[in-house]
Structure formats: structure tokens, C-alpha cells
Coordinates of C-alpha atoms and ligand atoms in Angstrom, one line a residue:
M1430 CA 29.0 -16.1 21.4
K1431 CA 30.2 -18.1 24.8
I1432 CA 31.3 -22.0 25.6
A1433 CA 30.2 -23.7 28.5
T1434 CA 32.6 -26.7 29.0
S1435 CA 30.2 -30.0 29.9
I1436 CA 32.7 -31.2 32.2
L1437 CA 30.7 -35.0 32.4
N1438 CA 32.6 -37.6 30.1
S1439 CA 35.8 -36.2 31.6
S1440 CA 37.9 -39.5 32.8
D1441 CA 38.9 -36.7 35.7
R1442 CA 36.9 -34.3 36.9
I1443 CA 38.9 -32.2 39.0
E1444 CA 42.4 -32.2 36.7
S1445 CA 39.4 -31.4 33.8
V1446 CA 38.8 -27.9 35.7
I1447 CA 42.5 -27.1 36.4
N1448 CA 43.1 -27.4 32.4
L1449 CA 40.0 -25.4 31.3
N1450 CA 41.4 -22.6 33.1
R1451 CA 43.9 -22.2 30.9
T1452 CA 41.4 -21.9 28.1
N1453 CA 38.8 -19.3 26.5
T1454 CA 35.6 -21.7 27.9
S1455 CA 33.3 -19.1 29.2
Y1456 CA 31.5 -21.4 32.3
I1457 CA 32.4 -25.2 33.4
H1458 CA 29.0 -26.5 32.5
V1459 CA 27.8 -29.3 35.7
D1460 CA 25.3 -31.7 34.4
V1461 CA 23.2 -32.4 38.0
M1462 CA 21.4 -36.3 37.5
D1463 CA 18.8 -37.6 40.2
G1464 CA 18.5 -41.3 38.2
K1465 CA 15.0 -40.3 38.4
F1466 CA 13.7 -37.5 35.8
V1467 CA 17.1 -38.9 33.8
D1468 CA 18.8 -42.7 34.1
D1469 CA 21.2 -42.0 35.4
N1470 CA 22.7 -40.2 38.8
Q1471 CA 26.0 -38.2 38.2
F1472 CA 27.3 -34.7 40.0
S1473 CA 26.5 -35.3 44.0
V1474 CA 26.6 -31.4 45.8
K1475 CA 30.2 -32.3 47.3
E1476 CA 31.4 -32.7 44.0
I1477 CA 30.2 -29.6 42.7
K1478 CA 31.9 -27.6 46.0
A1479 CA 35.0 -29.6 45.1
V1480 CA 34.9 -28.0 41.7
N1481 CA 33.8 -25.0 43.3
L1482 CA 37.5 -24.5 45.0
V1483 CA 39.7 -25.3 42.1
T1484 CA 37.6 -23.0 39.0
K1485 CA 38.6 -19.6 37.9
Y1486 CA 35.1 -19.9 35.9
P1487 CA 31.9 -19.8 37.0
M1488 CA 29.4 -23.0 37.1
D1489 CA 26.7 -23.3 34.8
V1490 CA 24.4 -25.4 36.9
H1491 CA 22.1 -27.5 34.4
L1492 CA 19.8 -29.8 36.8
M1493 CA 18.7 -32.6 35.2
V1494 CA 16.2 -33.6 38.1
N1495 CA 12.7 -34.6 39.6
D1496 CA 13.0 -32.0 42.9
P1497 CA 15.7 -29.0 41.6
L1498 CA 14.5 -27.6 45.4
K1499 CA 15.8 -30.3 46.8
Y1500 CA 19.7 -29.3 45.6
I1501 CA 19.5 -25.7 44.9
E1502 CA 19.4 -25.0 48.6
E1503 CA 22.8 -26.7 49.2
L1504 CA 24.1 -24.5 46.6
S1505 CA 24.5 -20.8 48.1
N1506 CA 27.7 -18.9 47.9
L1507 CA 29.3 -20.6 45.5
N1508 CA 30.7 -19.2 41.9
I1509 CA 28.0 -19.9 39.5
S1510 CA 26.8 -17.7 37.1
Y1511 CA 23.1 -19.7 36.0
V1512 CA 21.2 -22.2 37.3
T1513 CA 19.0 -23.9 35.5
F1514 CA 16.2 -26.5 35.8
H1515 CA 13.7 -28.2 33.6
L1516 CA 10.8 -27.3 32.2
E1517 CA 9.0 -30.8 32.5
I1518 CA 8.6 -31.3 35.8
K1519 CA 6.1 -30.7 37.8
K1520 CA 6.8 -28.7 40.7
D1521 CA 5.8 -25.3 41.4
K1522 CA 8.4 -23.3 39.0
K1523 CA 7.6 -19.7 40.4
K1524 CA 8.9 -21.5 43.6
I1525 CA 12.0 -23.0 42.2
I1526 CA 12.4 -19.8 40.5
S1527 CA 12.6 -17.8 43.1
K1528 CA 14.8 -19.3 45.1
I1529 CA 17.5 -19.1 42.5
K1530 CA 17.3 -15.4 42.7
E1531 CA 17.5 -15.6 46.5
L1532 CA 20.8 -17.2 46.1
G1533 CA 22.1 -14.3 43.6
Y1534 CA 22.0 -16.5 40.8
K1535 CA 20.5 -15.7 36.7
V1536 CA 17.6 -18.7 36.2
G1537 CA 17.8 -20.2 33.1
I1538 CA 14.9 -22.7 32.3
S1539 CA 15.7 -26.4 30.1
I1540 CA 13.4 -27.7 27.3
K1541 CA 13.9 -31.1 26.2
P1542 CA 13.8 -31.6 22.0
D1543 CA 10.3 -32.5 22.2
T1544 CA 8.7 -30.1 24.3
D1545 CA 6.3 -27.7 22.7
L1546 CA 8.3 -24.2 22.7
G1547 CA 4.8 -22.3 23.6
E1548 CA 5.1 -23.6 27.0
L1549 CA 7.8 -21.5 27.8
V1550 CA 6.4 -17.8 27.4
P1551 CA 4.2 -17.9 30.7
Y1552 CA 7.9 -17.9 31.9
F1553 CA 9.6 -15.8 30.1
S1554 CA 9.0 -12.7 32.7
D1555 CA 11.1 -14.1 35.0
I1556 CA 14.2 -15.7 33.6
D1557 CA 17.4 -15.4 32.1
M1558 CA 17.9 -18.2 29.8
V1559 CA 16.9 -21.0 27.1
L1560 CA 18.5 -24.1 27.6
V1561 CA 17.3 -25.7 24.6
M1562 CA 18.3 -29.4 24.5
S1563 CA 20.2 -30.7 21.1
V1564 CA 19.9 -34.3 22.4
E1565 CA 17.8 -36.0 24.8
P1566 CA 18.8 -35.3 28.2
G1567 CA 20.6 -38.3 30.5
K1568 CA 24.0 -38.3 28.7
G1569 CA 27.2 -37.1 26.8
G1570 CA 28.4 -38.1 23.7
Q1571 CA 25.7 -38.1 21.2
K1572 CA 24.4 -37.0 18.0
F1573 CA 23.4 -32.9 17.8
L1574 CA 19.5 -33.0 16.6
A1575 CA 18.8 -31.3 13.3
N1576 CA 15.5 -29.5 14.5
T1577 CA 16.9 -27.8 17.1
V1578 CA 18.4 -25.2 14.6
K1579 CA 14.7 -24.7 13.2
R1580 CA 13.6 -24.2 17.3
I1581 CA 16.3 -21.9 18.0
K1582 CA 15.1 -19.9 15.2
E1583 CA 11.4 -19.8 16.4
L1584 CA 12.9 -19.1 20.2
K1585 CA 14.6 -16.3 19.3
R1586 CA 11.8 -15.0 17.5
M1587 CA 9.3 -15.6 20.5
I1588 CA 12.2 -14.1 22.8
V1589 CA 12.2 -10.2 20.3
A1590 CA 8.2 -10.4 19.7
S1591 CA 7.8 -11.2 23.8
G1592 CA 10.3 -7.9 24.6
Y1593 CA 12.2 -9.6 27.3
N1594 CA 16.1 -10.1 27.6
I1595 CA 16.1 -13.5 27.1
E1596 CA 19.5 -15.9 26.5
I1597 CA 19.8 -18.9 24.1
E1598 CA 21.7 -21.5 25.4
V1599 CA 21.8 -24.8 23.7
D1600 CA 23.3 -28.4 25.1
G1601 CA 24.4 -31.6 23.2
G1602 CA 26.2 -32.9 20.7
I1603 CA 27.9 -29.6 19.3
N1604 CA 31.0 -29.9 17.4
E1605 CA 33.1 -27.5 14.8
D1606 CA 30.5 -29.0 12.3
N1607 CA 27.4 -27.4 13.9
I1608 CA 28.5 -24.5 15.8
V1609 CA 27.6 -22.4 12.1
K1610 CA 24.3 -23.2 12.4
L1611 CA 23.8 -22.1 15.7
N1612 CA 23.5 -17.7 14.9
D1613 CA 20.7 -17.2 17.3
V1614 CA 22.5 -18.3 20.3
D1615 CA 24.7 -17.3 22.9
I1616 CA 25.9 -20.1 25.0
A1617 CA 27.6 -23.6 23.5
V1618 CA 27.6 -26.3 25.7
V1619 CA 30.2 -28.8 24.6
G1620 CA 31.2 -31.7 26.0
S1621 CA 33.3 -34.4 24.2
Y1622 CA 34.5 -32.6 21.8
I1623 CA 36.4 -30.3 23.7
V1624 CA 37.1 -32.6 27.0
K1625 CA 37.9 -36.7 24.6
S1626 CA 41.0 -33.8 23.2
D1627 CA 44.5 -33.8 24.6
N1628 CA 44.5 -30.2 23.7
Y1629 CA 41.5 -28.0 24.9
Y1630 CA 42.7 -24.8 24.6
R1631 CA 42.6 -25.6 20.6
Q1632 CA 39.5 -26.7 21.0
I1633 CA 38.1 -23.7 22.0
E1634 CA 39.5 -21.6 20.2
N1635 CA 38.3 -23.9 16.8
L1636 CA 35.0 -23.7 18.0
L1637 CA 35.0 -19.6 18.2
R1638 CA 37.4 -18.8 15.4
T1639 CA 35.0 -21.6 12.9
F1640 CA 31.5 -19.5 14.7
N1641 CA 33.1 -16.1 14.5
S1642 CA 34.2 -16.1 10.8
N1643 CA 31.4 -18.4 9.3
K1644 CA 29.5 -15.1 11.2
T1645 CA 32.2 -12.0 9.2
G1646 CA 31.6 -15.0 5.7
K1647 CA 28.3 -13.9 5.9
K1648 CA 28.1 -10.1 6.8
N1649 CA 31.2 -10.5 3.8
E1650 CA 27.8 -11.5 1.5
F1651 CA 25.5 -9.2 2.5
N1652 CA 28.5 -6.2 1.6
I1653 CA 29.5 -7.4 -1.7
L1654 CA 25.7 -7.7 -2.5
Y1655 CA 24.6 -4.2 -1.2
K1656 CA 27.6 -2.3 -3.2
L1657 CA 26.6 -4.6 -6.0
L1658 CA 22.7 -3.3 -6.3
L1659 CA 24.2 0.6 -5.8
G1660 CA 26.5 -0.1 -8.6
I1661 CA 23.3 -1.3 -10.2
G1662 CA 21.5 1.7 -9.5
I1663 CA 23.7 4.2 -10.0
L1664 CA 24.6 3.5 -14.1
L1665 CA 20.5 2.9 -14.0
F1666 CA 20.6 6.8 -13.1
I1667 CA 22.9 8.0 -15.2
L1668 CA 21.9 5.8 -18.4
M1669 CA 18.2 7.9 -17.7
I1670 CA 20.1 11.2 -17.5
G1671 CA 21.9 10.5 -20.4
L1672 CA 18.8 9.4 -22.3
V1673 CA 17.1 12.3 -21.1
L1674 CA 19.9 15.5 -22.7
F1675 CA 20.2 13.0 -25.5
K1676 CA 16.1 13.5 -26.0
K1677 CA 16.5 17.1 -25.6
M1678 CA 19.6 17.1 -27.5
C1679 CA 17.4 15.9 -30.9
Y1680 CA 14.3 17.7 -29.8
G1681 CA 16.7 20.7 -30.6
Y1682 CA 18.4 19.7 -33.4
F1683 CA 14.9 19.2 -35.2
Y1684 CA 13.5 22.1 -33.9
R1685 CA 15.8 24.7 -34.7
Ligands
DX5_2689 C1 23.3 -33.8 28.3 C2 24.3 -32.7 29.2 C3 24.7 -32.4 28.3 C4 26.7 -32.9 27.4 C5 26.7 -32.2 26.4 O1 22.6 -34.7 28.8 O2 23.1 -32.1 29.1 O3 25.3 -31.3 28.7 O4 27.3 -33.7 29.0 O5 28.0 -33.1 25.9 P1 28.4 -33.2 24.2 O6 28.8 -32.3 24.2 O7 29.1 -34.3 24.4 O8 26.8 -33.8 24.0
ZN2690 ZN1 24.0 -30.4 30.6

């Protein structure tokens, strides 16, 4: 599990990026909004370039816009790992995918909470990542939608069945309490939980530690169960051998 920190809700974004350089985040998540696909208007290309100047970590650009090509063309030669656009827009998606690849960035497609996962399948062969929204896109600080957990499980099953190597990212309302439910997730986008605190380093360590100890906990539970079953198996086997030997002894005694 990697953390992509969303700086949308921070009071001073550039200062936040400088602080994040001293943490174990893996990406800086940048939410671009056009005032059409979502109500808000955020993150100009100029601001992305300003982040690029100070960040040690690559950017993870989330385009919540109707016309991604308008933005992508201006994003060349930046410290960007992923550019993600939305499945729900009415534009030629194959064209957008090739443009992102042309710039040398990985391609993500994001899906809103109510959109059918099946609509992603035609793009599986072309993309590197699916970004599952765990809130309605548009603003930070919202509550994690509980049915996201089921959607991630189903998406993971679909990806494995397809045979493609596609990462899963989840975005919205993630904190210390719900990160343990995100087992199949490769990247968790976390905003408020980090940037609304006074210690980014501690918050990120908390998230990673909680996620990892939950995974080890599950492994340990499995190990205990496995050892218990093995023990019962061996005991039954010894009992059976004993019984056979006992029977043979009795037989020998009576028919001597
Ligand atoms: C929501 C954005 C998210 C948001 C995450 O539309 O895409 O990236 O900033 O922030 P929190 O963690 O506060 O929900
Ligand atoms: Zn986002």
C-alpha cells in the first residue's frame, strides 16, 4: 500500500508539499476541477507547475474535468507518475489515453460511486490504474462510502480474471479507521486526515502501520488455524495407527 497525499484541502499547498518531502508519502495527489464536471474550480496548470518545482515526490494528477485533453497538452516534462481522467465524460477516451502515454505518464481511469464497474472493461487493455471514488468527486473532507469496500473486491476479481496488470487506487474520506478495509488497494489517496493535522509525518506513519499490522494480524490468524488443523490431523493419524495395532494385538491374543 502506498499513500498519495491530496493537498486540495490544505491551507497553504506549497508549504504542504515542502512538508510532505519529509514524510513517507509516495505521491502528491493533485485534484484538477473545471467547474463543469464538478462544481468547484481548482488547480490551474500554473499551480501544478509550482508544485513541480518544490516536490521531491512524483505527482498523481486527478482530472475531474469534461475535457482532459485541454489540460494534458500543457503537462509535458513534469514530475508526474499518473494522469487519471473520469470514465463518465463524453469524449474519445482512447485518444486521451494515447495522449497521456505520449507524454510518458501512466494512465488511470476514475469511476464515480454510482457508475457500473463493467463500463471499465473495454479500457482494461490500455490503462495502468483504476481510481475508485469512495466519495462523490468535487470536494475534500467527505465521509467514506461504505459500499466502496464491496466495489473494490469486485473490481479486483474483474482485473484478475482479465489477466491485465492494473493497479487500484481509492480516493475520498480515508483515515486510520477505514484504511484496514482496503486490502486489495495499491494506492490510497488521503487528504484531510493528513493535511488538516499538525504532523504530516506522524499521520502517514499511522496509516501505514495500521494497514500493515492488520495484514500481519490476518496472516497470523491463518497460521494459527493452519497449525491447529495440522495438529488435529496428526493426532487422528496416530490414533488410527494405535487402533489398528491394538486390533492386531487382540486378534493375536485370542487366536493364539
Ligand atoms: C475529492 C478529491 C479527493 C479529496 C480527498 O473529489 O478527488 O482527492 O481531496 O480528500 P479527503 O481525504 O479529505 O476526502
Ligand atoms: Zn482526487
